[in-house]
Every structure is written in C-alpha cells, then in structure tokens.
C-alpha cells in the first residue's frame, strides 16, 4: 500500500491490480529466428506511428471492437481481434483474491503461487521449460479482489496449441507438490521478517486494519507470519476447486486470432477448469471511526499515511473523482499536494493521493515520507491542503490542464495488446459497459469545476481520516515558510 503507481494509468479507470501480471515476452534460442522473422514481417505490413508522423498532434486512440460471450461452463469471455503482431495475450481473472481467504489469510496467494509448481508428469522446471521452448510466457498473481493467470504466445497453430494445452493443465489441474509448498511458505515467512524493517509496510498494515476492521480487505494479500504456516495443502485444493471454477472467471483475449479461434481457445480453457458457479460479491465495509496511530521506528524519516473509505468500482462518480484526485495529488508535479509540500517547502521527495476502487469500497489514501523532526507540521499541512481543496474545488485552469493531460495520455491505455487485455479483464471482472473506455473519456472531458468539487465533497471529509505514522519520536521543528526556492531540498531518494 505504501508504493504509489503512475498517476496517468490510474486515470483510465481500471485498477492497477488488473494490469499487474503481464510479464515480458521472450523467445527461447530454438525459436528466436522464426519469431523474429514473424515480427519483422508484421512490422513491415503494419506501419507504426513515429514521432515525426505525429508532428505535434496527439496520437490516435485505438477504438476497440469488443466481442463477448459465455462458454458452456459459464465463463465470461471478452475478445478483441488485433492482427498487427503474430501473437495473442490471454488473461484469466478469478474472483479468488485475498478477500476470499476466510479464516486463513494467505490462502489465495499460496494457491495462485502454486499453480505452475506441478501438473501430472511435470514439475516446476519442466513447466517453465515447456513455455520457454514454445516462445510463450506464463504469469500469475493474487491481490485483494482477484487472482490472475496469463499466457502470451505466438498465434501460429504449432506454437499456440501446445502452449494452450500446458496452460490449461497448469491453471485447471495443478498437483500442488508438497516440496514446492514448503519452499514457497519459507519464502513468504522470510518476506514477513523483511517487512519488519520497512516502516512504510508496517504503517500500511496498521492503516488497513484500522480502516477495514473485520472486513476481508483488512488483512494483507500475503497473510501474516502467524496464519501462513497453518495453511494446508488440503485447503489449497479445496480453494482451487471452489475459486478457480469456470463460473468464477473472466477470460480476456487479445491478438492475432479469428472469432472462431478465440471461441475454441476460451472453450478449451473453460473446460479444463473445475466446474462451479461464481463466488458471492464481497460485502461493503462498515464506516470506520477517525483515528490516529503511530508506530515507533528508528529512522531519520517518518512515513505518513492518511486514508478513508473511497468508492467501489461501480460508483457513478468515478470519472469526477479521478479527475479531482489528479489535481489534488495524483498527477505528480504541479498537483496541490506536491506544490505545497515539496515544491514550496522541500518537505518530501514526493506526496501522492489516490482512489483504489474495488468490488467493495476501496481506500482513498495520501502517502508521503518526510523528515522526522517536521512530521507533525507536515501532517497538518497535508490536512490543510485537503481541507482547502474540498472547500474551494479546482480552478478552471487546473481542470483544463488535467483534461488535456488525460486526452494526451489516453491512447496509451490501448497502445499494446498487453494494455488491452488488462483493460478487458477489468471491464469483465467489474461488469462495466463494453464502451467503458470511451464513456470514461467523454465523461471526463465534459466535467465542470462544480461537478468535480461536489463529487470530492460527497466522498471525502477531513473529519473521517484514519492516520498512521511510522518513525521516531523526536523534538519537532517549525516548517519553513513557502518559497519558490526552498532552503531545504527534499532528500533525493526515499529511505525505504
């Protein structure tokens, strides 16, 4: 939770976790020549835009022709045909994130991590060599709402078919070998020990506990040092049977495929999964009480996190809140928070704000590190900036600038097949309209100052903030006066 993502991608409306999991595409030595020839041929036939060709104009937005259907087993499929390159991307998104852990935090992540550790007759190294030998790439990950498994492969039948066969085995029929289970548990336990040295992580864990209480979002996706050792292989098998069922998955497909080929691929993968329905949607969390907590930690800096419940992914105010947050603290330099905290006073390397909408209400958070001896004053400054922004709203210039930035960067949301498959996965998982990207862009460009201000005030209040700090208790110093050239520049790199 302490790490911040690039603000532009956040504007596109599809949560970052939907984009996580796409890995670099690589070819084995055996197939390198054939693959390179195929790519060169594709590039020759599909001319790419160059900076010279753009000549100061914004890059054209790629309008998606999204096709959708359900498989016989109940899997929802979204498909975009893209013939530019001889490959395809597929992502399976299961409602199998840590919010489904129940009383075994870490169960969802362990299940997902074990998928490619073994299938009948193949161990983890043979599986890896199988994908690599075909010039294919497997990826996986588990988060709050979802677990994903992805495949990138050449679309030629002689590469596609064996890659799909192996992928279907890995996702649908993992054997969960005991030796791999022990190894991965030990790796997770070592990670928990490392977390003790990371004040940002400690603050994030405490913040989510305070924000969500008994709700499934309260615990970290990787569980805890107390819960992970108790998870059993029997629990993994039962969780896989329930949460990796065909009725609980969205299949996103993009690439060099016909509709008939896409249908055959989706049917093959769907049939390989356990049979079963979609899991119930996560319930909404209760509103927490405002609170302030501190974690004592020996450090020169103090981590500050301020949060409150934000919105779920279905909220009609999403576009207005995205634009409002871009101006407050989601857009890097030039935002209200960055201007007041870093540019005028040099109090932090960076300060960021953001909404993380999920199936249920995700957090709105402001996050920064500052010098320990100025942490109290910096915290008050951040609170004052937020209060003033809610009172006054954005200026016309701030809103116009944010709209222009969105218009310029929006084409990047569909610039590659990997980008598109991530967008499709989120559209399917959160049951958004197929026209979501275009709708979001139009809604954002039509926003007024009054609409942005009203949306921010509807969902945010300085009286509801849950605040957690992590750092040393030291005598405090007054903040420097704001200036165009701060006397004290921020530390170049965050301490953790």
XYZ file of C-alpha atoms in Angstrom:
496
model
C 0.000 0.000 0.000
C 2.946 2.353 0.500
C 4.091 2.132 -3.076
C 2.482 4.578 -5.499
C 1.682 3.833 -9.108
C 1.953 6.148 -12.093
C -0.964 8.572 -11.946
C -1.838 8.521 -15.638
C -2.737 4.870 -15.653
C -4.940 5.416 -12.620
C -6.984 7.870 -14.650
C -8.011 5.255 -17.138
C -10.395 3.842 -14.586
C -9.198 0.266 -14.440
C -7.452 -0.528 -11.210
C -3.827 -1.243 -11.333
C -4.213 -4.796 -9.982
C -5.935 -5.655 -13.297
C -2.814 -4.630 -15.136
C -0.384 -6.405 -12.832
C 0.767 -9.769 -14.026
C 1.695 -9.089 -17.646
C 5.323 -10.188 -17.915
C 7.965 -9.554 -20.572
C 7.587 -11.675 -23.721
C 10.672 -13.656 -24.607
C 11.710 -16.388 -27.019
C 13.907 -19.401 -26.488
C 17.052 -19.792 -28.590
C 15.394 -22.515 -30.625
C 12.530 -20.296 -31.776
C 14.295 -16.939 -31.795
C 14.874 -16.824 -35.558
C 11.337 -17.800 -36.562
C 9.815 -15.417 -34.044
C 12.000 -12.521 -35.148
C 11.146 -13.125 -38.802
C 7.446 -13.137 -37.982
C 7.715 -9.898 -36.046
C 9.718 -8.204 -38.813
C 7.113 -9.239 -41.366
C 4.323 -7.873 -39.187
C 6.122 -4.565 -38.695
C 6.643 -4.222 -42.434
C 2.953 -4.762 -43.164
C 1.635 -2.656 -40.274
C 3.348 0.721 -40.288
C 3.724 2.171 -36.791
C 3.297 5.835 -35.909
C 6.566 7.671 -35.399
C 7.145 10.915 -33.546
C 7.844 12.602 -36.891
C 4.499 11.473 -38.267
C 2.671 12.827 -35.228
C 4.121 16.318 -35.875
C 2.841 17.734 -32.596
C -0.545 16.037 -32.811
C -1.855 13.695 -30.142
C -1.539 10.001 -31.058
C -4.736 8.497 -32.395
C -6.838 6.464 -29.959
C -7.383 2.853 -30.866
C -11.118 2.179 -30.836
C -11.783 -1.339 -29.604
C -14.280 -3.713 -31.155
C -15.006 -5.768 -28.042
C -16.826 -9.055 -28.581
C -18.234 -11.008 -25.665
C -19.895 -14.345 -24.947
C -20.118 -17.038 -22.284
C -18.660 -20.532 -22.528
C -20.736 -23.643 -21.935
C -19.344 -23.837 -18.383
C -20.295 -20.243 -17.566
C -17.011 -18.374 -18.092
C -17.396 -14.809 -19.361
C -15.202 -14.027 -22.395
C -14.128 -10.665 -23.830
C -12.197 -10.654 -27.105
C -10.518 -8.059 -29.319
C -9.028 -9.109 -32.649
C -5.629 -7.469 -33.245
C -3.696 -8.685 -36.279
C -0.701 -6.326 -36.057
C 1.617 -8.910 -34.483
C 1.581 -12.727 -34.786
C 0.812 -13.346 -31.128
C -2.007 -13.252 -28.614
C -2.450 -12.393 -24.952
C -4.886 -14.178 -22.674
C -5.671 -13.315 -19.082
C -7.887 -15.260 -16.711
C -9.290 -13.167 -13.858
C -10.807 -15.152 -10.996
C -12.744 -13.734 -8.050
C -10.137 -15.521 -5.962
C -8.189 -12.789 -4.217
C -7.320 -12.495 -0.543
C -10.817 -11.200 0.238
C -11.845 -14.857 -0.202
C -9.279 -16.147 2.334
C -11.837 -16.581 5.101
C -10.105 -17.528 8.346
C -6.858 -18.470 6.557
C -5.116 -15.241 5.425
C -2.561 -16.092 2.726
C -4.626 -18.958 1.276
C -5.467 -17.204 -2.001
C -1.898 -16.118 -2.665
C -0.474 -19.537 -1.825
C -2.968 -21.246 -4.140
C -2.114 -18.914 -7.003
C 1.631 -19.192 -6.431
C 1.401 -22.992 -6.577
C -0.370 -23.207 -9.954
C 2.784 -23.627 -12.043
C 4.696 -25.709 -9.491
C 3.450 -29.022 -10.835
C 0.973 -30.854 -13.071
C 0.700 -34.566 -13.800
C 4.103 -35.748 -15.042
C 5.745 -32.291 -14.937
C 7.459 -30.379 -12.147
C 8.050 -26.646 -11.988
C 11.235 -26.726 -14.100
C 9.655 -28.831 -16.836
C 6.661 -26.484 -16.937
C 8.940 -23.455 -17.238
C 10.967 -25.125 -19.980
C 7.754 -26.068 -21.770
C 6.562 -22.478 -22.023
C 10.041 -21.187 -22.812
C 10.576 -23.732 -25.559
C 7.432 -22.521 -27.293
C 8.321 -18.842 -27.045
C 5.420 -18.450 -24.615
C 5.167 -16.722 -21.263
C 3.094 -17.630 -18.196
C 2.243 -15.114 -15.495
C 0.217 -15.209 -12.289
C -0.620 -13.151 -9.213
C -3.159 -12.715 -6.413
C -4.477 -9.445 -4.976
C -7.382 -8.191 -2.839
C -10.266 -8.905 -5.205
C -8.782 -11.157 -7.830
C -6.275 -13.780 -8.821
C -4.917 -13.850 -12.369
C -3.197 -16.291 -14.688
C -1.957 -15.100 -18.063
C -0.478 -16.522 -21.240
C 1.334 -14.791 -24.081
C 2.064 -16.955 -27.087
C 2.734 -16.877 -30.793
C -0.528 -17.361 -32.660
C 0.763 -19.921 -35.180
C -1.023 -23.213 -34.538
C 2.176 -25.221 -33.976
C 3.119 -22.899 -31.074
C -0.338 -21.919 -29.887
C -1.831 -25.361 -29.409
C 0.886 -26.889 -27.177
C 1.145 -23.633 -25.190
C -2.611 -23.685 -24.586
C -2.552 -27.335 -23.598
C 0.146 -26.680 -20.989
C -1.581 -23.502 -19.760
C -4.903 -25.339 -19.321
C -3.176 -28.027 -17.266
C -1.380 -25.502 -15.063
C -4.487 -23.455 -14.286
C -7.057 -26.249 -14.258
C -5.235 -29.276 -12.856
C -2.298 -28.286 -10.623
C -0.950 -31.045 -8.390
C 0.292 -28.796 -5.540
C 3.532 -30.702 -4.768
C 4.477 -30.726 -1.101
C 8.131 -29.754 -1.584
C 7.155 -26.635 -3.547
C 4.577 -25.784 -0.906
C 7.232 -25.852 1.802
C 9.628 -23.747 -0.288
C 7.060 -21.050 -1.062
C 5.911 -20.876 2.551
C 9.501 -20.373 3.668
C 9.936 -17.601 1.109
C 6.817 -15.876 2.412
C 7.980 -16.195 6.024
C 11.321 -14.642 5.062
C 9.379 -11.806 3.457
C 7.484 -11.188 6.685
C 10.799 -10.840 8.518
C 11.949 -8.293 5.940
C 8.710 -6.336 6.377
C 9.669 -5.664 9.991
C 12.460 -3.427 8.655
C 10.136 -1.457 6.363
C 8.254 1.308 8.212
C 6.112 2.028 5.161
C 4.875 -1.553 5.076
C 4.229 -1.566 8.819
C 2.238 1.644 8.528
C 0.251 0.249 5.611
C -0.697 -2.904 7.526
C -1.825 -0.892 10.541
C -3.742 1.531 8.343
C -5.719 -1.226 6.590
C -6.556 -2.830 9.934
C -7.898 0.463 11.255
C -9.721 1.256 8.019
C -11.416 -2.110 7.495
C -11.661 -3.767 10.915
C -13.330 -7.177 10.434
C -13.781 -6.781 6.672
C -11.853 -9.154 4.339
C -9.856 -6.216 2.930
C -8.235 -5.630 6.322
C -5.504 -8.254 6.040
C -2.628 -8.194 3.572
C -2.898 -10.360 0.461
C 0.091 -12.433 1.572
C -1.361 -13.192 5.008
C 0.724 -12.999 8.156
C 3.589 -14.830 9.807
C 1.013 -16.406 12.125
C -1.508 -17.580 9.507
C 0.657 -18.810 6.620
C 2.333 -21.742 8.482
C -1.105 -23.141 9.364
C -2.391 -23.266 5.761
C -2.547 -26.857 4.456
C -2.417 -28.487 1.037
C -5.955 -29.728 1.581
C -7.087 -26.110 1.953
C -5.305 -25.173 -1.285
C -7.003 -27.976 -3.202
C -10.417 -27.054 -1.819
C -9.868 -23.357 -2.567
C -8.784 -24.140 -6.114
C -11.826 -26.319 -6.692
C -14.134 -23.528 -5.487
C -12.455 -20.284 -6.547
C -10.871 -21.385 -9.844
C -14.160 -22.693 -11.177
C -15.266 -21.849 -14.720
C -18.256 -19.884 -13.440
C -15.930 -17.680 -11.369
C -13.618 -16.495 -14.156
C -13.415 -13.805 -16.807
C -11.341 -14.716 -19.877
C -9.806 -11.754 -21.732
C -8.299 -12.453 -25.166
C -6.471 -10.044 -27.486
C -4.408 -10.762 -30.544
C -3.905 -12.419 -33.902
C -6.981 -14.649 -33.715
C -10.268 -15.016 -35.535
C -13.537 -15.125 -33.606
C -13.723 -18.876 -34.221
C -10.183 -19.393 -32.912
C -10.905 -17.231 -29.863
C -14.058 -19.241 -29.127
C -12.105 -22.503 -29.387
C -9.381 -21.211 -27.040
C -11.884 -19.976 -24.454
C -13.817 -23.258 -24.636
C -10.633 -25.307 -24.172
C -9.527 -23.324 -21.121
C -13.008 -23.167 -19.602
C -13.484 -26.924 -19.940
C -10.188 -27.564 -18.153
C -11.264 -25.635 -15.043
C -13.216 -27.107 -12.139
C -16.979 -26.863 -12.561
C -18.780 -24.397 -10.320
C -20.556 -21.021 -10.023
C -19.303 -17.510 -9.368
C -18.497 -16.715 -5.744
C -20.658 -14.106 -3.965
C -19.563 -10.492 -4.247
C -17.701 -9.081 -1.246
C -19.931 -7.121 1.153
C -19.381 -3.433 1.760
C -17.242 -2.476 4.783
C -18.560 -0.528 7.741
C -17.516 3.107 8.055
C -14.537 3.280 10.448
C -14.077 5.889 13.138
C -11.491 8.582 12.537
C -8.277 7.750 14.405
C -4.569 8.464 14.669
C -1.946 5.790 15.280
C 1.844 5.825 15.491
C 4.429 3.061 15.063
C 7.737 3.760 16.735
C 10.581 3.042 14.302
C 14.269 4.096 14.365
C 14.673 6.195 11.232
C 15.584 9.660 10.019
C 12.240 9.953 8.274
C 8.611 9.403 9.172
C 6.098 7.694 6.916
C 2.705 9.400 6.907
C -0.452 7.738 5.602
C -3.894 9.322 5.627
C -6.901 7.363 4.410
C -10.645 6.895 4.428
C -13.073 4.658 2.606
C -13.460 5.670 -1.015
C -15.674 4.099 -3.666
C -16.339 0.754 -5.292
C -15.803 0.230 -8.997
C -19.470 0.725 -9.877
C -19.722 4.237 -8.448
C -21.096 6.745 -10.994
C -18.762 9.454 -9.624
C -15.654 7.570 -10.727
C -14.703 9.933 -13.572
C -15.197 13.068 -11.458
C -13.194 11.624 -8.570
C -10.387 10.508 -10.881
C -10.122 13.998 -12.316
C -10.403 15.621 -8.898
C -7.694 13.408 -7.475
C -5.428 14.077 -10.452
C -5.424 17.741 -9.452
C -5.110 17.102 -5.708
C -2.217 14.642 -5.678
C -2.470 12.028 -8.415
C -0.572 13.780 -11.172
C 2.969 14.266 -9.873
C 4.487 17.745 -10.105
C 2.003 20.584 -10.275
C -0.631 18.991 -8.043
C -1.880 20.822 -4.960
C -0.107 18.474 -2.566
C 3.184 18.318 -4.463
C 3.251 22.082 -4.869
C 2.693 22.845 -1.187
C 4.712 20.014 0.359
C 7.676 19.578 -1.964
C 7.952 22.451 -4.417
C 7.384 25.311 -1.942
C 8.870 23.779 1.222
C 11.068 20.816 0.287
C 9.470 18.617 2.938
C 9.220 15.379 0.951
C 10.579 13.653 -2.094
C 7.020 13.033 -3.230
C 3.462 13.121 -1.930
C 0.651 11.287 -3.687
C -3.055 10.713 -3.336
C -5.279 8.143 -4.973
C -8.534 6.203 -5.028
C -8.336 2.398 -5.289
C -11.888 1.308 -6.162
C -12.557 -2.419 -5.858
C -15.555 -4.782 -5.681
C -16.345 -3.129 -2.364
C -15.289 0.357 -1.297
C -11.541 0.658 -1.673
C -9.365 3.181 0.145
C -8.639 6.784 -0.690
C -5.110 7.425 0.507
C -2.484 10.148 0.802
C 1.068 8.863 1.274
C 4.435 10.527 1.879
C 7.744 10.409 3.744
C 9.166 13.458 5.480
C 11.900 14.411 7.913
C 11.043 13.078 11.357
C 11.570 16.415 13.087
C 8.954 18.038 10.826
C 6.454 15.183 10.655
C 3.765 16.813 12.817
C 3.836 20.075 10.902
C 3.862 18.254 7.573
C 0.860 16.179 8.597
C -1.083 19.327 9.475
C -0.049 20.925 6.186
C -1.369 17.948 4.208
C -4.636 18.058 6.127
C -4.928 21.798 5.470
C -4.308 21.323 1.731
C -7.021 18.670 1.572
C -9.461 20.806 3.558
C -8.822 23.843 1.361
C -9.244 21.796 -1.822
C -12.564 20.401 -0.643
C -13.694 23.928 0.279
C -12.664 25.691 -2.922
C -12.536 22.912 -5.525
C -10.219 23.013 -8.532
C -9.690 26.125 -10.615
C -10.787 26.245 -14.252
C -7.121 26.180 -15.297
C -6.348 23.139 -13.141
C -9.303 21.265 -14.607
C -8.461 22.261 -18.182
C -4.841 21.165 -17.706
C -5.942 17.821 -16.267
C -8.313 17.265 -19.173
C -5.564 17.990 -21.699
C -3.183 15.622 -19.943
C -5.799 12.877 -19.970
C -6.551 13.453 -23.649
C -2.861 13.247 -24.489
C -2.118 10.143 -22.456
C -5.390 8.282 -23.015
C -4.223 6.473 -26.181
C -1.571 4.737 -24.065
C -4.369 2.766 -22.374
C -4.760 0.709 -25.568
C -1.269 1.079 -27.031
C -0.382 -2.623 -26.825
C -2.112 -5.976 -26.615
C -0.945 -6.291 -23.005
C -2.615 -2.947 -22.203
C -5.831 -4.005 -23.930
C -6.050 -7.409 -22.267
C -5.688 -5.719 -18.875
C -8.480 -3.293 -19.719
C -10.741 -6.100 -20.963
C -10.105 -8.145 -17.837
C -11.151 -5.285 -15.575
C -14.201 -4.464 -17.714
C -15.341 -8.064 -17.441
C -14.454 -8.537 -13.780
C -16.237 -5.384 -12.608
C -19.150 -5.778 -15.063
C -18.501 -2.438 -16.734
C -20.055 -1.497 -20.098
C -18.079 -2.630 -23.143
C -17.855 1.048 -24.066
C -16.309 1.899 -20.694
C -13.090 3.451 -22.007
C -14.863 5.749 -24.429
C -17.519 6.586 -21.828
C -14.877 7.439 -19.251
C -13.056 9.723 -21.657
C -16.241 11.543 -22.673
C -17.433 11.926 -19.086
C -14.035 13.268 -18.008
C -13.856 15.847 -20.799
C -17.380 17.104 -20.029
C -16.777 17.678 -16.313
C -17.230 21.114 -14.774
C -15.454 22.593 -11.749
C -18.706 22.378 -9.792
C -19.161 18.660 -10.605
C -15.627 17.781 -9.523
C -15.940 19.775 -6.310
C -19.307 18.181 -5.497
C -18.018 14.645 -6.091
C -14.919 15.159 -3.946
C -17.003 16.575 -1.087
C -19.568 13.797 -1.399
C -16.966 11.095 -0.859
C -14.204 12.754 1.190
C -14.130 14.547 4.534
C -11.265 15.658 6.735
C -13.345 14.517 9.722
C -13.191 10.870 8.604
C -9.434 10.451 8.169
C -7.636 7.420 9.559
C -4.000 8.424 10.046
C -0.975 6.236 10.717
C 2.644 7.338 11.047
C 5.800 5.252 11.360
C 9.043 6.778 12.534
C 10.930 8.014 15.604
C 9.583 10.262 18.333
C 11.820 13.336 18.182
C 11.535 17.049 19.088
C 9.665 18.889 16.355
C 10.819 21.892 14.330
C 8.624 24.514 12.662
C 8.019 24.195 8.940
C 9.911 26.527 6.607
C 7.896 29.312 5.019
C 6.720 28.611 1.475
C 9.027 29.886 -1.229
C 9.786 29.334 -4.905
C 13.240 28.100 -3.851
C 13.028 26.061 -0.632
C 16.023 26.443 1.669
C 15.961 22.706 2.352
C 15.593 20.439 -0.644
C 13.969 17.031 -0.208
C 16.129 14.005 0.330
C 16.914 12.569 -3.087
C 15.705 9.035 -2.523
C 13.152 7.759 -0.013
C 14.777 5.891 2.842
C 12.634 2.768 2.354
